[in-house]
Amino acid sequence: MRTALSTLEVVRPRGLKQALEVLARARDQERWVPLAGGTDLLVYLNAGGFDGRRFLDMWGLRELRGIRVGKSAATLGALTTFREIREHPLMRRRFPALVSAAAEVGAWQIQNRATLAGNIANASPAGDSLPVLIAHDAVIHAQSIRGMRNIPFDQLYRGYRDLVLERDELITAVTLPYPPARSVAFFRKVGTRRAQSISKVVFSGLIAFDGRAGVTHVRLGYGSVAPVTLRARHAEKALSREAPSPESLERAREALHRDISPIDDIRSDREYRLTIAANVLEQFLRGAHPGFAGRKASRV
Ligand SMILES: Cc1cc2nc3c(=O)[nH]c(=O)nc-3n(C[C@H](O)[C@H](O)[C@H](O)COP(=O)(O)OP(=O)(O)OC[C@H]3O[C@@H](n4cnc5c(N)ncnc54)[C@H](O)[C@@H]3O)c2cc1C
């Protein structure tokens, strides 16, 4: 049954410090649920069965807004919306895979409200931005009144929808190091249709080459193929330090089976997901370097 709004309590802190104090005071009592764009939380409330009754509305917290351009990295405030990501010139230039993911999160109405930190904290294995954060070695900044800590994104989830965040911690920002020189980034979401679907498989990759050393850097992030978004380390290993070739591609496809463990569910089945996960990897690699298709590179 739909949750009656009259039963809910909402506080709107004036600043980040006050927000963190509210969370800290309630450490041993009923929790204040952080509320950002509300695109997940309001759906849960509408469906009923969500047990949170107290909400900390963060929408007005200026400290959590904006994209800061640094020398070696960009830092996105927790409340950065997918529309802001799509439209930011630096994001378009340096993080095209994240821009592609942002463009596939729902429609404009959702992208205007949905935040990056909300996508992260909601922790759906199908969250579209999450494989990109893996591919880019994102670092999550989590803050409480006890201070700030930095969590590498690939260590954020303990299990299905289970984050290492403490009850009184907020995600305040996400840092993305700039990709290595001459790297190629990729994003691909496979759903039931081209737009506004939940992923059956979602993938992002980042790869860099050196003429002699072959693959010098590779990150492969997958969603919807395990209880958490994950890094495909075996497949990465099959590619690292190898010259791009059809054989190394085939080894990576095979190694991928040791990284992912998709399930049958209402959106897809295990076999389909295994095949598609390997196919999108192949699509990425062939597009990134002609050597994976068995052709000679004219320029590396
Ligand atoms: C119609 C529709 C279509 C959608 N399509 C897609 C899609 O294609 N792909 C996709 O990935 N998602 C999709 N979503 C899901 C959703 O838009 C995203 O997950 C969104 O990014 C969540 O952000 P939010 O700001 O709305 O979070 P909220 O709903 O406000 O919060 C979500 C969760 O994150 C927590 N939270 C939020 N901010 C913080 C913070 N700073 N620190 C700690 N915890 C925090 C909240 O407590 C809550 O548990 C869709 C949703 C709808 C309604």
Tab-separated table of N, CA and C in Angstrom, residues 111-203:
chain	number	residue	atom	x	y	z
A	111	GLN	N	16.545	12.799	-15.526
A	111	GLN	CA	17.936	13.316	-15.532
A	111	GLN	C	18.043	14.687	-14.864
A	112	ASN	N	16.948	15.442	-14.839
A	112	ASN	CA	16.958	16.747	-14.161
A	112	ASN	C	17.013	16.619	-12.648
A	113	ARG	N	16.577	15.513	-12.111
A	113	ARG	CA	16.509	15.335	-10.653
A	113	ARG	C	17.483	14.272	-10.145
A	114	ALA	N	17.676	13.222	-10.927
A	114	ALA	CA	18.459	12.070	-10.447
A	114	ALA	C	19.914	12.488	-10.254
A	115	THR	N	20.471	12.150	-9.094
A	115	THR	CA	21.848	12.554	-8.793
A	115	THR	C	22.804	11.365	-8.915
A	116	LEU	N	24.073	11.722	-9.094
A	116	LEU	CA	25.096	10.675	-9.185
A	116	LEU	C	25.195	9.908	-7.873
A	117	ALA	N	25.239	10.640	-6.736
A	117	ALA	CA	25.363	9.940	-5.444
A	117	ALA	C	24.131	9.103	-5.147
A	118	GLY	N	22.967	9.549	-5.605
A	118	GLY	CA	21.747	8.763	-5.407
A	118	GLY	C	21.827	7.452	-6.157
A	119	ASN	N	22.344	7.500	-7.371
A	119	ASN	CA	22.524	6.275	-8.168
A	119	ASN	C	23.481	5.328	-7.452
A	120	ILE	N	24.535	5.895	-6.876
A	120	ILE	CA	25.540	5.084	-6.166
A	120	ILE	C	24.931	4.483	-4.893
A	121	ALA	N	24.289	5.333	-4.078
A	121	ALA	CA	23.801	4.871	-2.771
A	121	ALA	C	22.587	3.960	-2.916
A	122	ASN	N	21.826	4.142	-3.972
A	122	ASN	CA	20.694	3.236	-4.202
A	122	ASN	C	21.186	1.806	-4.446
A	123	ALA	N	22.408	1.732	-5.016
A	123	ALA	CA	23.139	0.456	-5.092
A	123	ALA	C	22.427	-0.638	-5.871
A	124	SER	N	21.644	-0.237	-6.859
A	124	SER	CA	21.064	-1.274	-7.721
A	124	SER	C	22.180	-1.860	-8.582
A	125	PRO	N	22.228	-3.190	-8.731
A	125	PRO	CA	23.253	-3.766	-9.626
A	125	PRO	C	23.056	-3.318	-11.070
A	126	ALA	N	21.860	-2.738	-11.367
A	126	ALA	CA	21.586	-2.269	-12.732
A	126	ALA	C	21.825	-0.766	-12.885
A	127	GLY	N	22.324	-0.097	-11.853
A	127	GLY	CA	22.560	1.356	-11.931
A	127	GLY	C	23.506	1.677	-13.087
A	128	ASP	N	23.074	2.581	-13.968
A	128	ASP	CA	23.815	2.754	-15.219
A	128	ASP	C	25.139	3.496	-15.072
A	129	SER	N	25.254	4.359	-14.078
A	129	SER	CA	26.525	5.101	-13.970
A	129	SER	C	27.614	4.245	-13.319
A	130	LEU	N	27.224	3.177	-12.651
A	130	LEU	CA	28.181	2.488	-11.771
A	130	LEU	C	29.329	1.782	-12.514
A	131	PRO	N	29.071	1.087	-13.628
A	131	PRO	CA	30.214	0.479	-14.341
A	131	PRO	C	31.209	1.536	-14.835
A	132	VAL	N	30.703	2.736	-15.142
A	132	VAL	CA	31.610	3.792	-15.601
A	132	VAL	C	32.517	4.240	-14.450
A	133	LEU	N	31.960	4.272	-13.249
A	133	LEU	CA	32.775	4.659	-12.093
A	133	LEU	C	33.870	3.623	-11.840
A	134	ILE	N	33.548	2.359	-12.107
A	134	ILE	CA	34.575	1.306	-12.022
A	134	ILE	C	35.657	1.568	-13.071
A	135	ALA	N	35.218	1.803	-14.304
A	135	ALA	CA	36.178	1.952	-15.407
A	135	ALA	C	37.131	3.127	-15.154
A	136	HIS	N	36.641	4.141	-14.444
A	136	HIS	CA	37.462	5.342	-14.231
A	136	HIS	C	38.111	5.395	-12.849
A	137	ASP	N	38.120	4.287	-12.126
A	137	ASP	CA	38.757	4.272	-10.791
A	137	ASP	C	38.233	5.399	-9.896
A	138	ALA	N	36.924	5.549	-9.870
A	138	ALA	CA	36.326	6.629	-9.072
A	138	ALA	C	36.605	6.439	-7.587
A	139	VAL	N	36.693	7.561	-6.887
A	139	VAL	CA	36.854	7.540	-5.427
A	139	VAL	C	35.652	8.272	-4.817
A	140	ILE	N	35.039	7.622	-3.829
A	140	ILE	CA	33.859	8.193	-3.170
A	140	ILE	C	34.306	8.908	-1.906
A	141	HIS	N	33.824	10.142	-1.726
A	141	HIS	CA	34.122	10.885	-0.498
A	141	HIS	C	32.908	10.757	0.424
A	142	ALA	N	33.151	10.188	1.600
A	142	ALA	CA	32.063	10.009	2.567
A	142	ALA	C	32.383	10.833	3.804
A	143	GLN	N	31.380	11.577	4.284
A	143	GLN	CA	31.650	12.484	5.404
A	143	GLN	C	30.636	12.298	6.524
A	144	SER	N	31.151	12.421	7.759
A	144	SER	CA	30.297	12.455	8.947
A	144	SER	C	30.895	13.514	9.864
A	145	ILE	N	30.309	13.721	11.035
A	145	ILE	CA	30.926	14.730	11.918
A	145	ILE	C	32.306	14.268	12.389
A	146	ARG	N	32.591	12.978	12.235
A	146	ARG	CA	33.924	12.459	12.633
A	146	ARG	C	34.982	12.728	11.587
A	147	GLY	N	34.594	13.198	10.424
A	147	GLY	CA	35.588	13.523	9.396
A	147	GLY	C	35.220	12.914	8.055
A	148	MET	N	36.201	12.988	7.161
A	148	MET	CA	35.982	12.542	5.775
A	148	MET	C	36.814	11.288	5.515
A	149	ARG	N	36.285	10.355	4.761
A	149	ARG	CA	37.132	9.253	4.288
A	149	ARG	C	36.887	9.030	2.807
A	150	ASN	N	37.929	8.528	2.164
A	150	ASN	CA	37.869	8.279	0.727
A	150	ASN	C	37.773	6.777	0.490
A	151	ILE	N	36.794	6.370	-0.294
A	151	ILE	CA	36.575	4.941	-0.518
A	151	ILE	C	36.695	4.662	-2.019
A	152	PRO	N	37.664	3.829	-2.413
A	152	PRO	CA	37.711	3.454	-3.831
A	152	PRO	C	36.371	2.831	-4.223
A	153	PHE	N	35.840	3.247	-5.364
A	153	PHE	CA	34.485	2.814	-5.710
A	153	PHE	C	34.350	1.299	-5.735
A	154	ASP	N	35.392	0.591	-6.177
A	154	ASP	CA	35.231	-0.870	-6.273
A	154	ASP	C	35.301	-1.556	-4.906
A	155	GLN	N	35.414	-0.745	-3.826
A	155	GLN	CA	35.320	-1.326	-2.470
A	155	GLN	C	34.089	-0.834	-1.720
A	156	LEU	N	33.178	-0.185	-2.432
A	156	LEU	CA	32.039	0.461	-1.758
A	156	LEU	C	30.937	-0.531	-1.364
A	157	TYR	N	30.765	-1.588	-2.164
A	157	TYR	CA	29.649	-2.508	-1.910
A	157	TYR	C	30.152	-3.796	-1.266
A	158	ARG	N	29.491	-4.141	-0.128
A	158	ARG	CA	29.832	-5.403	0.560
A	158	ARG	C	29.051	-6.559	-0.035
A	159	GLY	N	27.867	-6.267	-0.537
A	159	GLY	CA	26.988	-7.282	-1.102
A	159	GLY	C	25.791	-6.579	-1.691
A	160	TYR	N	24.755	-7.347	-1.988
A	160	TYR	CA	23.588	-6.783	-2.660
A	160	TYR	C	23.005	-5.609	-1.861
A	161	ARG	N	23.026	-4.438	-2.463
A	161	ARG	CA	22.495	-3.193	-1.858
A	161	ARG	C	23.028	-2.944	-0.458
A	162	ASP	N	24.253	-3.357	-0.224
A	162	ASP	CA	24.881	-3.231	1.094
A	162	ASP	C	26.177	-2.430	0.941
A	163	LEU	N	26.153	-1.188	1.427
A	163	LEU	CA	27.309	-0.306	1.268
A	163	LEU	C	28.139	-0.274	2.545
A	164	VAL	N	29.408	0.060	2.403
A	164	VAL	CA	30.271	0.171	3.585
A	164	VAL	C	30.055	1.500	4.316
A	165	LEU	N	29.075	2.286	3.894
A	165	LEU	CA	28.823	3.578	4.558
A	165	LEU	C	28.248	3.370	5.958
A	166	GLU	N	28.652	4.225	6.908
A	166	GLU	CA	28.052	4.211	8.248
A	166	GLU	C	26.710	4.950	8.188
A	167	ARG	N	25.875	4.702	9.206
A	167	ARG	CA	24.538	5.323	9.243
A	167	ARG	C	24.581	6.844	9.251
A	168	ASP	N	25.667	7.396	9.799
A	168	ASP	CA	25.721	8.863	9.905
A	168	ASP	C	26.601	9.483	8.817
A	169	GLU	N	26.937	8.703	7.800
A	169	GLU	CA	27.794	9.230	6.729
A	169	GLU	C	26.967	9.588	5.491
A	170	LEU	N	27.384	10.669	4.855
A	170	LEU	CA	26.815	11.049	3.561
A	170	LEU	C	27.898	10.949	2.509
A	171	ILE	N	27.504	10.583	1.315
A	171	ILE	CA	28.426	10.754	0.187
A	171	ILE	C	28.403	12.246	-0.133
A	172	THR	N	29.568	12.858	-0.153
A	172	THR	CA	29.585	14.303	-0.436
A	172	THR	C	30.083	14.593	-1.848
A	173	ALA	N	30.908	13.699	-2.400
A	173	ALA	CA	31.455	13.951	-3.736
A	173	ALA	C	32.045	12.672	-4.310
A	174	VAL	N	32.336	12.744	-5.601
A	174	VAL	CA	32.971	11.618	-6.312
A	174	VAL	C	34.112	12.191	-7.145
A	175	THR	N	35.305	11.624	-6.967
A	175	THR	CA	36.442	12.095	-7.769
A	175	THR	C	36.747	11.096	-8.886
A	176	LEU	N	36.940	11.649	-10.079
A	176	LEU	CA	37.300	10.836	-11.251
A	176	LEU	C	38.657	11.300	-11.766
A	177	PRO	N	39.691	10.467	-11.630
A	177	PRO	CA	40.992	10.842	-12.213
A	177	PRO	C	40.868	10.914	-13.733
A	178	TYR	N	41.613	11.825	-14.341
A	178	TYR	CA	41.568	11.888	-15.805
A	178	TYR	C	42.164	10.605	-16.369
A	179	PRO	N	41.575	10.099	-17.438
A	179	PRO	CA	42.059	8.839	-18.019
A	179	PRO	C	43.471	8.991	-18.573
A	180	PRO	N	44.208	7.889	-18.699
A	180	PRO	CA	45.556	7.956	-19.272
A	180	PRO	C	45.515	8.505	-20.700
A	181	ALA	N	46.677	8.996	-21.134
A	181	ALA	CA	46.758	9.532	-22.502
A	181	ALA	C	46.387	8.444	-23.509
A	182	ARG	N	45.794	8.853	-24.590
A	182	ARG	CA	45.426	7.975	-25.722
A	182	ARG	C	44.590	6.767	-25.280
A	183	SER	N	43.754	6.990	-24.301
A	183	SER	CA	42.881	5.876	-23.897
A	183	SER	C	41.548	5.984	-24.633
A	184	VAL	N	40.850	4.872	-24.656
A	184	VAL	CA	39.534	4.812	-25.296
A	184	VAL	C	38.529	4.370	-24.236
A	185	ALA	N	37.442	5.134	-24.113
A	185	ALA	CA	36.397	4.798	-23.138
A	185	ALA	C	35.144	4.354	-23.879
A	186	PHE	N	34.348	3.540	-23.209
A	186	PHE	CA	33.189	2.931	-23.875
A	186	PHE	C	32.080	2.711	-22.854
A	187	PHE	N	30.845	2.872	-23.302
A	187	PHE	CA	29.686	2.550	-22.453
A	187	PHE	C	28.649	1.859	-23.310
A	188	ARG	N	28.047	0.815	-22.792
A	188	ARG	CA	26.975	0.147	-23.529
A	188	ARG	C	25.968	-0.433	-22.547
A	189	LYS	N	24.725	-0.035	-22.778
A	189	LYS	CA	23.626	-0.571	-21.968
A	189	LYS	C	22.769	-1.438	-22.879
A	190	VAL	N	22.485	-2.643	-22.461
A	190	VAL	CA	21.622	-3.521	-23.252
A	190	VAL	C	20.331	-3.740	-22.466
A	191	GLY	N	19.235	-3.303	-23.051
A	191	GLY	CA	17.934	-3.467	-22.394
A	191	GLY	C	16.935	-4.028	-23.379
A	192	THR	N	15.664	-3.959	-23.007
A	192	THR	CA	14.650	-4.508	-23.915
A	192	THR	C	14.391	-3.577	-25.095
A	193	ARG	N	14.770	-2.299	-24.946
A	193	ARG	CA	14.584	-1.345	-26.044
A	193	ARG	C	15.659	-0.280	-25.927
A	194	ARG	N	15.735	0.636	-26.883
A	194	ARG	CA	16.840	1.590	-26.944
A	194	ARG	C	16.787	2.635	-25.828
A	195	ALA	N	15.595	2.972	-25.351
A	195	ALA	CA	15.510	4.042	-24.349
A	195	ALA	C	14.630	3.621	-23.188
A	196	GLN	N	14.934	4.189	-22.037
A	196	GLN	CA	14.107	4.014	-20.843
A	196	GLN	C	13.809	2.565	-20.492
A	197	SER	N	14.852	1.783	-20.437
A	197	SER	CA	14.652	0.411	-19.970
A	197	SER	C	15.657	0.144	-18.855
A	198	ILE	N	15.384	-0.882	-18.081
A	198	ILE	CA	16.356	-1.285	-17.053
A	198	ILE	C	17.314	-2.265	-17.717
A	199	SER	N	18.600	-2.114	-17.400
A	199	SER	CA	19.626	-2.895	-18.095
A	199	SER	C	19.485	-4.403	-17.872
A	200	LYS	N	19.685	-5.153	-18.941
A	200	LYS	CA	19.905	-6.603	-18.807
A	200	LYS	C	21.387	-6.823	-18.549
A	201	VAL	N	22.199	-6.035	-19.251
A	201	VAL	CA	23.647	-5.976	-19.025
A	201	VAL	C	24.064	-4.530	-19.257
A	202	VAL	N	24.901	-4.005	-18.364
A	202	VAL	CA	25.447	-2.668	-18.593
A	202	VAL	C	26.956	-2.737	-18.380
A	203	PHE	N	27.683	-2.104	-19.299
A	203	PHE	CA	29.132	-2.287	-19.329
A	203	PHE	C	29.835	-0.972	-19.620
